[in-house]
mmCIF file of C-alpha atoms and ligand atoms in Angstrom:
data_model
loop_
_atom_site.group_PDB
_atom_site.id
_atom_site.type_symbol
_atom_site.label_atom_id
_atom_site.label_comp_id
_atom_site.label_asym_id
_atom_site.label_seq_id
_atom_site.Cartn_x
_atom_site.Cartn_y
_atom_site.Cartn_z
ATOM 1 C CA UNK U 1 115.490 102.669 113.819
ATOM 2 C CA UNK U 2 118.812 104.384 113.238
ATOM 3 C CA UNK U 3 119.987 107.743 114.479
ATOM 4 C CA UNK U 4 122.775 110.237 114.228
ATOM 5 C CA UNK U 5 123.372 113.796 115.434
ATOM 6 C CA UNK U 6 124.132 116.729 113.143
ATOM 7 C CA UNK U 7 126.897 118.372 115.188
ATOM 8 C CA UNK U 8 126.468 121.736 113.454
ATOM 9 C CA UNK U 9 122.881 121.877 114.724
ATOM 10 C CA UNK U 10 123.571 120.755 118.286
ATOM 11 C CA UNK U 11 123.664 123.570 120.828
ATOM 12 C CA UNK U 12 124.901 121.271 123.609
ATOM 13 C CA UNK U 13 121.696 121.618 125.585
ATOM 14 C CA UNK U 14 122.146 118.208 127.185
ATOM 15 C CA UNK U 15 118.569 116.980 126.892
ATOM 16 C CA UNK U 16 119.290 113.965 124.728
ATOM 17 C CA UNK U 17 121.712 112.459 127.204
ATOM 18 C CA UNK U 18 119.298 113.183 130.023
ATOM 19 C CA UNK U 19 116.563 111.253 128.186
ATOM 20 C CA UNK U 20 118.686 108.515 126.651
ATOM 21 C CA UNK U 21 122.076 108.204 128.362
ATOM 22 C CA UNK U 22 122.650 104.780 126.789
ATOM 23 C CA UNK U 23 122.473 106.265 123.308
ATOM 24 C CA UNK U 24 123.899 109.777 123.438
ATOM 25 C CA UNK U 25 127.248 110.998 124.695
ATOM 26 C CA UNK U 26 129.120 114.288 124.393
ATOM 27 C CA UNK U 27 132.459 115.225 122.955
ATOM 28 C CA UNK U 28 134.846 117.563 124.757
ATOM 29 C CA UNK U 29 132.870 120.580 123.527
ATOM 30 C CA UNK U 30 129.588 119.197 124.830
ATOM 31 C CA UNK U 31 128.336 118.386 121.343
ATOM 32 C CA UNK U 32 126.216 115.255 121.249
ATOM 33 C CA UNK U 33 126.981 112.115 119.281
ATOM 34 C CA UNK U 34 125.507 108.642 119.088
ATOM 35 C CA UNK U 35 127.516 106.282 121.268
ATOM 36 C CA UNK U 36 126.169 103.148 119.605
ATOM 37 C CA UNK U 37 128.172 103.566 116.416
ATOM 38 C CA UNK U 38 130.280 106.697 116.912
ATOM 39 C CA UNK U 39 127.575 108.817 115.282
ATOM 40 C CA UNK U 40 127.606 106.892 112.023
ATOM 41 C CA UNK U 41 123.926 105.976 112.163
ATOM 42 C CA UNK U 42 124.670 102.443 111.038
ATOM 43 C CA UNK U 43 123.807 100.434 114.159
ATOM 44 C CA UNK U 44 120.164 99.758 114.877
ATOM 45 C CA UNK U 45 118.875 101.196 118.145
ATOM 46 C CA UNK U 46 118.182 98.211 120.425
ATOM 47 C CA UNK U 47 114.455 97.721 121.012
ATOM 48 C CA UNK U 48 114.608 98.298 124.789
ATOM 49 C CA UNK U 49 116.086 101.753 124.124
ATOM 50 C CA UNK U 50 113.523 102.906 121.577
ATOM 51 C CA UNK U 51 111.248 104.653 124.065
ATOM 52 C CA UNK U 52 114.088 106.680 125.548
ATOM 53 C CA UNK U 53 115.381 107.432 122.058
ATOM 54 C CA UNK U 54 111.994 108.850 121.056
ATOM 55 C CA UNK U 55 111.921 110.974 124.207
ATOM 56 C CA UNK U 56 115.328 112.405 123.325
ATOM 57 C CA UNK U 57 114.376 112.885 119.687
ATOM 58 C CA UNK U 58 111.301 114.917 120.572
ATOM 59 C CA UNK U 59 113.098 116.836 123.328
ATOM 60 C CA UNK U 60 115.928 118.160 121.146
ATOM 61 C CA UNK U 61 115.172 121.861 120.638
ATOM 62 C CA UNK U 62 117.083 122.221 117.373
ATOM 63 C CA UNK U 63 116.204 119.080 115.446
ATOM 64 C CA UNK U 64 119.846 118.011 115.534
ATOM 65 C CA UNK U 65 118.872 114.386 116.102
ATOM 66 C CA UNK U 66 118.099 112.582 112.853
ATOM 67 C CA UNK U 67 116.316 109.277 112.593
ATOM 68 C CA UNK U 68 115.804 106.830 109.804
ATOM 69 C CA UNK U 69 114.359 103.368 109.235
ATOM 70 C CA UNK U 70 117.464 102.449 107.247
ATOM 71 C CA UNK U 71 121.143 102.806 108.151
ATOM 72 C CA UNK U 72 122.482 106.213 107.184
ATOM 73 C CA UNK U 73 124.905 106.355 104.269
ATOM 74 C CA UNK U 74 128.499 106.196 105.367
ATOM 75 C CA UNK U 75 129.911 109.549 106.419
ATOM 76 C CA UNK U 76 132.947 110.056 104.223
ATOM 77 C CA UNK U 77 134.181 112.908 106.370
ATOM 78 C CA UNK U 78 135.308 110.523 109.065
ATOM 79 C CA UNK U 79 136.616 107.668 106.971
ATOM 80 C CA UNK U 80 140.325 107.196 106.443
HETATM 81 FE FE1 LIG H 101 122.336 118.702 121.121
HETATM 82 FE FE2 LIG H 101 119.797 118.290 120.762
HETATM 83 FE FE3 LIG H 101 121.159 116.737 122.306
HETATM 84 S S1 LIG H 101 120.787 120.271 120.920
HETATM 85 S S2 LIG H 101 122.716 118.030 123.177
HETATM 86 S S3 LIG H 101 121.425 116.967 120.135
HETATM 87 S S4 LIG H 101 119.077 117.374 122.648
#
């Protein structure tokens, strides 16, 4: 399982980090991102963290957390 956050959809509610602090962090504006791979969605969520990931995924009120069985395509916005 792979995940990333759509920053435009995050309202900084804080639930994802409450549920899965190992996976989600916040930038200086309180917008969530995936700590595992700097929100690229390219690093598989470690098995022991899957339960907390699913709790965060279902808790997010805006659907800002995406998940996928495959790595997400590279985000060109952040590449140099
Ligand atoms: Fe944002 Fe959803 Fe987390 S709104 S802070 S991604 S639970």
